[in-house]
Amino acid sequence: MTKDADNRSAAPPISGGAIPEASNIARAPSRPATDRVYERSAHDLHAAAGLIALSVLLDSAVEHYRGSYHNKAMFTPLVTATITLTATAHGLRAPAGLGHAGRRGIFVLAVATGAVGTGFHVYDILAKPGGISWQNLFYAAPLGAPSALIVSGLAGFLAEHIRATPPDESARVFGHSVSRSAALGSALALVGTSAEAALLHFRGAFQNPAMFFPVTLPPVAAGLLGFAGLRPAVGAYPVTQACLTATAAIGLAGTGFHAYGVARAMGGWRNWHQNLLDGPPIPTPPSFAALALAGRAALRLLAHDASRAGHTPARAVPP
Amino acid sequence: MRCHADTDTVDFVIVGTGAGGGTLAARLAEQGFSVVALDAGPFFRPLLDFASDETAQNQLFWTDKRVSSGTNPIKMGGNNSGKAVGGSTVHFAMVSLRFRPEWFKSRSILGYGADWPLDWAEMWHYYSMAEQALAIAGPIHYPWGPKRPRYPYRAHELNAAAKLLARGCEALGYRWSETPLATVSAPRGKSPPCVYRGFCRFGCSTNAKQSALTVWIPRALKAGAEIRDLAMAGRIDVDHQGCATGVHYVREGQWRFQNARNVIVCGYAIETPRLLLNSETACFPDGLANSSGLVGRYLMTQANQAAWGRMEDEVRWYKGPPSLALTEHWNYEDRGKDFFGGYCWMGQGPLPIEWVSVQTSARGLWGPALRTEMMDYNHQIGVKMVGEMLPNEDNRVTLDDDTDQYGLPIPRITYEWSENDKRLINHALNQMTMSLAAIGATRIFPQDDDTNHLAGTARMGFNRETSVVNSDCRSWDIPNLWICDGSVFPTTGGVNPALTIQALALRTADRIKHLAARREL
Ligand SMILES: Cc1cc2nc3c(=O)[nH]c(=O)nc-3n(C[C@H](O)[C@H](O)[C@H](O)COP(=O)(O)OP(=O)(O)OC[C@H]3O[C@@H](n4cnc5c(N)ncnc54)[C@H](O)[C@@H]3O)c2cc1C
Ligand code: SF4
């Protein structure tokens, strides 16, 4: 790939435009270019973390209401997701450095809450007759839901790391490059989200062919993203990028499809107070868009890594 | 809807539009035959016509005059017969089970009852077709019997009563399963997913239930069949060559006659023999298709006894379809039995009036005692069996001297449980009681008198001497007279019959197509 790097610099790839500051082609990126890449990536990761937290907040509010909040612990994700959401909003706007430590703490809390929640949900499944069975995977507390909070926390955590990294240093987390961690993490989260959609759409017997979208395209995007995270970084990822864009589109369209699903339940939207609870969950599909956003941030960082290493210009990075 | 004049000679006139008749109307019309299907009951529009009221929904049941006699008279009405377009499936409990393969040869393999002139493997194919057509919501792996294709829809969420059944089975070391049900767990066409309100046996007002009314009748109409509701058939005419020529029926107070090249009777185990017996002529003095003398004989019902108890925690058993979980353990286990046949048991969720009637009939409660007991409604738990009763020639339907509102002689039903039936019931009551005790239920009591589904009275078989119809559901005596409903069962098995009836009707439709192609109709 690196062989034609020079050709590419002569005819810049079209994958999503260029960062203005970086448009003067250079072998090593300038400080402001790095600044910009870090800033944008942190921004997108914050946004992704926020979107997922919002989805967790709305979804757990509805689902735990459905479960009558019979256990007080069922309020936890609401509280944590709200705090996480606030932290991401703050992170998106606050000047670098301000509130960093506090937000980091909150993101760690989100990860911990997600982990404990997963424990609760596993226990709920095991305690039911049949244990680990399709019945319980379908209808007991969903395994994947609390891990969304973990993903949100991790995305926020990475965003904080990137923000805290001086432009002349390469961003690293626990000794690993942030770009790779973000790529692999987003890929894994996409696979997980897809797996949950697969489980629940299987429960719905794939009665509408559109239900196959979220279980086919995102895994492909995840595969490409994971591949990108494992391989030496290159200057541009047009195919991966396109797949992530499509994944985001599916996520947004999914909300529309789920709204249609609510309409198909008895009484449709007129009976929203029941059908919002029992119909397909409207807040969950945008998680795909959030993860696609995180994936794009990862690609941007990877491309930046490549340009730092002097392989390709940093301009082939999406905005 | 395409309509025919009475004077049109249609290819098929079908009497009854339930599990048998509804399925045939759809499949025969889809094959290009002209079809008129008569039903004595109304053509309900569930979204408009069904009330969430147990009493109002008695409109679905066949409550015409009948005499029930014998040592163990069968209680007739809502628990075993419907009168509506869609037949009993309009208020059936949607449990959709396959026969155990050996039951098709229970005489030769298991040593009791009679063999069916059908091969189980062929029936397995038609079961699959029926399950697809009805979008059965069932488990991923059904624990009993030979492999079957995946159910088209996923099993429903278990309610508390079903989970308790599961715990009871686990305590006894028996397998249990989500029950394959004919109600959708996700949208399907115009059917919204089930809303778990538990009114199933009083007609499903959402159309989530996949009954003959919501599945086969729309298909029949689309393919050009005419469904004539409130049309009570009173007599089948036969010409001097011994062929059926059509059906006399009463509609809007007028007797009319529909000409047809073939007549298919699908009125279920009481009305089918009644119509055949009421159609006697000089050539057929004992009624139609009755040279064997077996029309009306070998009536079978299924044992429907229950064990009830009380849980400390709230159960709210009325939520959802009543039978969300079941065990077929004693259908597939032959060891340790002192009887022939099998039974399954499944979760229960009687609505309040039904529950009152259990309390008054099984326990004789009344007044303050009944009132106190009813306060515990949300804590009640119960399991009910569907048990195989053996065919007995003397359990039968005959004609009574009395007549009904149409002036037709009414059926007299005579029934007696055999010693085998009683042993099976005792075994089941013991087992069910144990399963309730094992989960800590208190105040357990048996309900030992109930029966439900019907079968027999026009049995299929291998020859004209010992049966009424052949394996194609064609009568031995009159080549263009067919019978295709629960009455052709030679044995009834230990599972609910509707899926088997529909599989049988699918096969019959295929056979008719085949015979027509060979000009053998
Ligand atoms: C409360 C209840 C719950 C049940 N639950 C289940 C279950 O969960 N699973 C299961 O497998 N089975 C169940 N069944 C049994 C199942 O519904 C019947 O076995 C099945 O519907 C019988 O099919 P059929 O075609 O023989 O008769 P039906 O479905 O009863 O149809 C007969 C039709 O013929 C009409 N008819 C009869 N005589 C005449 C005439 N002379 N002229 C015009 N029309 C006539 C009747 O009006 C009726 O509509 C249940 C039954 C009841 C009553
Ligand atoms: S519980 Fe489901 S199948 Fe039964 S009546 Fe209600 S919606 Fe219909």
Short mmCIF file of C-alpha atoms in Angstrom, two decimals, chain A residues 33-298:
data_model
loop_
_atom_site.label_atom_id
_atom_site.label_comp_id
_atom_site.label_asym_id
_atom_site.label_seq_id
_atom_site.Cartn_x
_atom_site.Cartn_y
_atom_site.Cartn_z
CA ALA A 33 -2.64 19.34 11.91
CA THR A 34 -2.05 16.97 14.80
CA ASP A 35 -3.94 19.27 17.04
CA ARG A 36 -6.81 19.26 14.65
CA VAL A 37 -6.83 15.47 14.23
CA TYR A 38 -6.71 14.93 17.96
CA GLU A 39 -9.36 17.49 18.56
CA ARG A 40 -11.71 16.13 15.96
CA SER A 41 -11.18 12.55 17.05
CA ALA A 42 -11.72 13.39 20.69
CA HIS A 43 -14.80 15.31 19.66
CA ASP A 44 -16.21 12.37 17.74
CA LEU A 45 -15.44 9.91 20.49
CA HIS A 46 -17.14 12.17 22.99
CA ALA A 47 -20.10 12.45 20.67
CA ALA A 48 -20.19 8.67 20.26
CA ALA A 49 -19.98 8.18 24.02
CA GLY A 50 -22.78 10.68 24.49
CA LEU A 51 -25.03 9.14 21.88
CA ILE A 52 -24.61 5.70 23.41
CA ALA A 53 -25.22 7.05 26.89
CA LEU A 54 -28.39 8.70 25.62
CA SER A 55 -29.51 5.46 24.07
CA VAL A 56 -28.79 3.61 27.34
CA LEU A 57 -30.64 6.24 29.32
CA LEU A 58 -33.78 6.08 27.19
CA ASP A 59 -33.71 2.35 26.69
CA SER A 60 -33.10 1.43 30.31
CA ALA A 61 -35.69 3.98 31.43
CA VAL A 62 -38.30 2.25 29.27
CA GLU A 63 -37.17 -1.32 29.90
CA HIS A 64 -36.73 -0.95 33.62
CA TYR A 65 -40.08 0.84 33.83
CA ARG A 66 -41.46 -2.22 32.10
CA GLY A 67 -39.81 -4.23 34.87
CA SER A 68 -41.53 -1.92 37.39
CA TYR A 69 -38.14 -0.97 38.88
CA HIS A 70 -38.78 -3.90 41.20
CA ASN A 71 -35.14 -3.77 42.25
CA LYS A 72 -33.80 -0.39 43.31
CA ALA A 73 -30.56 -1.14 41.45
CA MET A 74 -32.56 -0.74 38.25
CA PHE A 75 -32.25 3.02 38.65
CA THR A 76 -28.45 2.82 38.47
CA PRO A 77 -28.07 2.87 34.68
CA LEU A 78 -30.37 5.87 34.50
CA VAL A 79 -28.25 7.82 36.91
CA THR A 80 -24.94 6.72 35.44
CA ALA A 81 -26.07 7.28 31.87
CA THR A 82 -27.28 10.76 32.75
CA ILE A 83 -23.97 11.65 34.38
CA THR A 84 -22.06 10.18 31.46
CA LEU A 85 -24.19 12.12 29.05
CA THR A 86 -23.48 15.31 30.95
CA ALA A 87 -19.77 14.54 30.98
CA THR A 88 -19.69 14.01 27.25
CA ALA A 89 -21.61 17.22 26.66
CA HIS A 90 -19.11 19.01 28.85
CA GLY A 91 -16.21 17.31 27.10
CA LEU A 92 -17.52 18.41 23.73
CA ARG A 93 -17.59 22.06 24.73
CA ALA A 94 -15.08 22.63 27.50
CA PRO A 95 -11.64 23.98 26.61
CA ALA A 96 -8.88 21.39 26.71
CA GLY A 97 -7.76 20.54 30.18
CA LEU A 98 -10.85 21.80 31.96
CA GLY A 99 -12.64 19.13 33.95
CA HIS A 100 -10.57 16.41 32.38
CA ALA A 101 -9.96 14.41 35.53
CA GLY A 102 -13.59 14.61 36.63
CA ARG A 103 -14.88 13.42 33.28
CA ARG A 104 -12.37 10.62 33.22
CA GLY A 105 -13.65 9.49 36.58
CA ILE A 106 -17.19 9.53 35.29
CA PHE A 107 -16.28 7.43 32.27
CA VAL A 108 -14.57 4.91 34.51
CA LEU A 109 -17.74 4.85 36.60
CA ALA A 110 -19.77 4.17 33.46
CA VAL A 111 -17.54 1.23 32.61
CA ALA A 112 -17.85 -0.12 36.13
CA THR A 113 -21.64 0.29 36.15
CA GLY A 114 -21.86 -1.48 32.82
CA ALA A 115 -19.77 -4.34 34.16
CA VAL A 116 -21.87 -4.69 37.31
CA GLY A 117 -25.04 -4.42 35.22
CA THR A 118 -23.84 -7.21 32.99
CA GLY A 119 -23.30 -9.27 36.13
CA PHE A 120 -26.87 -8.57 37.24
CA HIS A 121 -28.25 -9.50 33.87
CA VAL A 122 -26.26 -12.73 33.75
CA TYR A 123 -27.58 -13.59 37.21
CA ASP A 124 -31.12 -12.84 36.06
CA ILE A 125 -30.73 -15.29 33.20
CA LEU A 126 -29.18 -18.01 35.32
CA ALA A 127 -31.85 -17.68 38.01
CA LYS A 128 -34.70 -18.34 35.57
CA PRO A 129 -35.94 -21.83 34.79
CA GLY A 130 -33.99 -23.10 31.81
CA GLY A 131 -30.88 -21.05 32.66
CA ILE A 132 -28.94 -20.21 29.56
CA SER A 133 -31.65 -20.97 27.03
CA TRP A 134 -33.12 -19.19 24.06
CA GLN A 135 -36.17 -18.28 26.14
CA ASN A 136 -34.03 -16.46 28.68
CA LEU A 137 -31.67 -14.95 26.14
CA PHE A 138 -34.71 -13.55 24.37
CA TYR A 139 -36.77 -12.41 27.29
CA ALA A 140 -34.76 -12.21 30.50
CA ALA A 141 -32.62 -9.13 31.16
CA PRO A 142 -30.72 -8.59 27.89
CA LEU A 143 -27.04 -9.47 28.14
CA GLY A 144 -25.85 -6.83 25.73
CA ALA A 145 -27.67 -3.82 27.15
CA PRO A 146 -25.45 -2.97 30.14
CA SER A 147 -22.32 -3.39 28.06
CA ALA A 148 -23.44 -0.39 26.04
CA LEU A 149 -22.57 1.61 29.12
CA ILE A 150 -19.10 0.03 29.10
CA VAL A 151 -18.69 1.06 25.48
CA SER A 152 -19.87 4.57 26.20
CA GLY A 153 -17.43 4.85 29.10
CA LEU A 154 -14.54 3.52 27.06
CA ALA A 155 -15.21 5.88 24.18
CA GLY A 156 -15.32 8.81 26.59
CA PHE A 157 -12.18 7.57 28.29
CA LEU A 158 -10.31 7.41 24.99
CA ALA A 159 -11.57 10.85 24.08
CA GLU A 160 -10.16 12.18 27.32
CA HIS A 161 -6.83 10.51 26.64
CA ILE A 162 -6.59 12.03 23.22
CA ARG A 163 -7.47 15.46 24.50
CA ALA A 164 -4.81 15.18 27.14
CA THR A 165 -2.13 14.14 24.67
CA PRO A 166 0.19 16.96 23.56
CA PRO A 167 0.25 17.28 19.78
CA ASP A 168 3.87 16.29 19.52
CA GLU A 169 3.32 13.02 21.31
CA SER A 170 1.50 10.03 19.99
CA ALA A 171 -1.63 9.30 21.93
CA ARG A 172 -1.37 6.09 23.92
CA VAL A 173 -3.54 4.37 26.45
CA PHE A 174 -2.18 1.75 28.82
CA GLY A 175 0.84 1.51 26.57
CA HIS A 176 -1.19 0.89 23.42
CA SER A 177 -1.76 3.29 20.61
CA VAL A 178 -5.07 5.05 20.97
CA SER A 179 -5.79 4.74 17.27
CA ARG A 180 -5.54 0.96 17.36
CA SER A 181 -7.43 0.72 20.64
CA ALA A 182 -10.20 2.88 19.21
CA ALA A 183 -10.34 0.86 16.01
CA LEU A 184 -10.37 -2.51 17.73
CA GLY A 185 -12.69 -1.33 20.48
CA SER A 186 -15.19 0.12 18.01
CA ALA A 187 -14.97 -3.00 15.89
CA LEU A 188 -15.64 -5.20 18.90
CA ALA A 189 -18.50 -3.02 20.05
CA LEU A 190 -20.01 -3.09 16.57
CA VAL A 191 -19.81 -6.87 16.56
CA GLY A 192 -21.45 -6.99 19.98
CA THR A 193 -24.20 -4.59 18.99
CA SER A 194 -24.79 -6.54 15.83
CA ALA A 195 -24.93 -9.75 17.81
CA GLU A 196 -27.57 -8.26 20.07
CA ALA A 197 -29.56 -7.09 17.06
CA ALA A 198 -29.19 -10.58 15.61
CA LEU A 199 -30.54 -12.16 18.78
CA LEU A 200 -33.50 -9.83 19.03
CA HIS A 201 -34.27 -9.84 15.33
CA PHE A 202 -34.13 -13.62 15.44
CA ARG A 203 -36.64 -13.39 18.28
CA GLY A 204 -38.72 -11.31 15.87
CA ALA A 205 -38.31 -14.07 13.26
CA PHE A 206 -36.77 -11.53 10.84
CA GLN A 207 -40.37 -10.90 9.89
CA ASN A 208 -39.34 -7.81 7.93
CA PRO A 209 -36.42 -8.25 5.50
CA ALA A 210 -35.00 -4.89 6.67
CA MET A 211 -34.20 -6.68 9.92
CA PHE A 212 -31.25 -8.28 8.14
CA PHE A 213 -29.48 -4.97 7.56
CA PRO A 214 -28.07 -4.43 11.05
CA VAL A 215 -26.83 -8.00 11.23
CA THR A 216 -25.03 -8.03 7.91
CA LEU A 217 -23.48 -4.66 7.13
CA PRO A 218 -22.12 -3.61 10.54
CA PRO A 219 -20.18 -6.88 10.97
CA VAL A 220 -18.52 -6.21 7.61
CA ALA A 221 -17.66 -2.68 8.72
CA ALA A 222 -16.41 -4.09 12.01
CA GLY A 223 -14.27 -6.64 10.21
CA LEU A 224 -12.66 -3.98 8.04
CA LEU A 225 -12.19 -1.70 11.02
CA GLY A 226 -10.62 -4.47 13.08
CA PHE A 227 -8.39 -5.33 10.16
CA ALA A 228 -7.33 -1.71 9.89
CA GLY A 229 -6.57 -1.69 13.61
CA LEU A 230 -4.37 -4.74 13.37
CA ARG A 231 -2.44 -3.82 10.23
CA PRO A 232 0.15 -1.09 9.83
CA ALA A 233 -1.66 2.19 9.45
CA VAL A 234 -2.16 3.61 5.96
CA GLY A 235 -3.20 6.99 4.71
CA ALA A 236 -6.79 6.31 3.77
CA TYR A 237 -9.57 3.80 4.34
CA PRO A 238 -12.17 4.56 1.71
CA VAL A 239 -13.98 1.21 1.81
CA THR A 240 -14.01 0.94 5.58
CA GLN A 241 -15.13 4.50 5.72
CA ALA A 242 -17.99 3.85 3.32
CA CYS A 243 -19.09 0.83 5.30
CA LEU A 244 -19.06 2.84 8.50
CA THR A 245 -21.12 5.55 6.85
CA ALA A 246 -23.61 2.93 5.72
CA THR A 247 -23.65 1.49 9.25
CA ALA A 248 -24.45 4.91 10.62
CA ALA A 249 -27.23 5.26 8.06
CA ILE A 250 -28.65 1.90 9.10
CA GLY A 251 -28.59 2.99 12.71
CA LEU A 252 -30.55 6.11 11.96
CA ALA A 253 -32.95 4.34 9.61
CA GLY A 254 -33.41 1.70 12.31
CA THR A 255 -35.11 4.23 14.50
CA GLY A 256 -37.60 4.81 11.71
CA PHE A 257 -38.13 1.09 11.25
CA HIS A 258 -38.66 0.61 14.96
CA ALA A 259 -41.17 3.44 14.96
CA TYR A 260 -42.95 1.57 12.18
CA GLY A 261 -42.76 -1.56 14.34
CA VAL A 262 -44.55 0.30 17.10
CA ALA A 263 -47.21 1.27 14.58
CA ARG A 264 -47.75 -2.39 13.73
CA ALA A 265 -48.48 -3.41 17.30
CA MET A 266 -52.10 -3.54 18.44
CA GLY A 267 -53.42 0.02 18.55
CA GLY A 268 -50.30 1.42 16.88
CA TRP A 269 -49.08 4.83 17.96
CA ARG A 270 -52.49 5.69 19.40
CA ASN A 271 -51.63 3.13 22.05
CA TRP A 272 -48.09 4.46 22.45
CA HIS A 273 -47.98 4.08 26.20
CA GLN A 274 -48.11 0.30 25.80
CA ASN A 275 -46.50 -0.14 22.43
CA LEU A 276 -43.43 1.91 23.24
CA LEU A 277 -42.80 -0.58 26.01
CA ASP A 278 -43.58 -3.72 24.08
CA GLY A 279 -42.65 -2.78 20.54
CA PRO A 280 -39.15 -2.68 19.12
CA PRO A 281 -37.00 -0.29 21.17
CA ILE A 282 -36.73 3.05 19.43
CA PRO A 283 -33.62 4.33 21.28
CA THR A 284 -31.31 1.44 20.46
CA PRO A 285 -30.56 1.53 16.70
CA PRO A 286 -28.67 4.87 16.87
CA SER A 287 -25.95 3.01 18.79
CA PHE A 288 -24.82 1.84 15.37
CA ALA A 289 -24.42 5.46 14.29
CA ALA A 290 -22.48 6.21 17.46
CA LEU A 291 -20.14 3.30 16.93
CA ALA A 292 -19.67 4.26 13.30
CA LEU A 293 -18.69 7.70 14.51
CA ALA A 294 -16.17 6.18 16.90
CA GLY A 295 -14.89 3.99 14.09
CA ARG A 296 -14.40 6.99 11.87
CA ALA A 297 -12.47 8.70 14.62
CA ALA A 298 -10.27 5.63 14.84
#
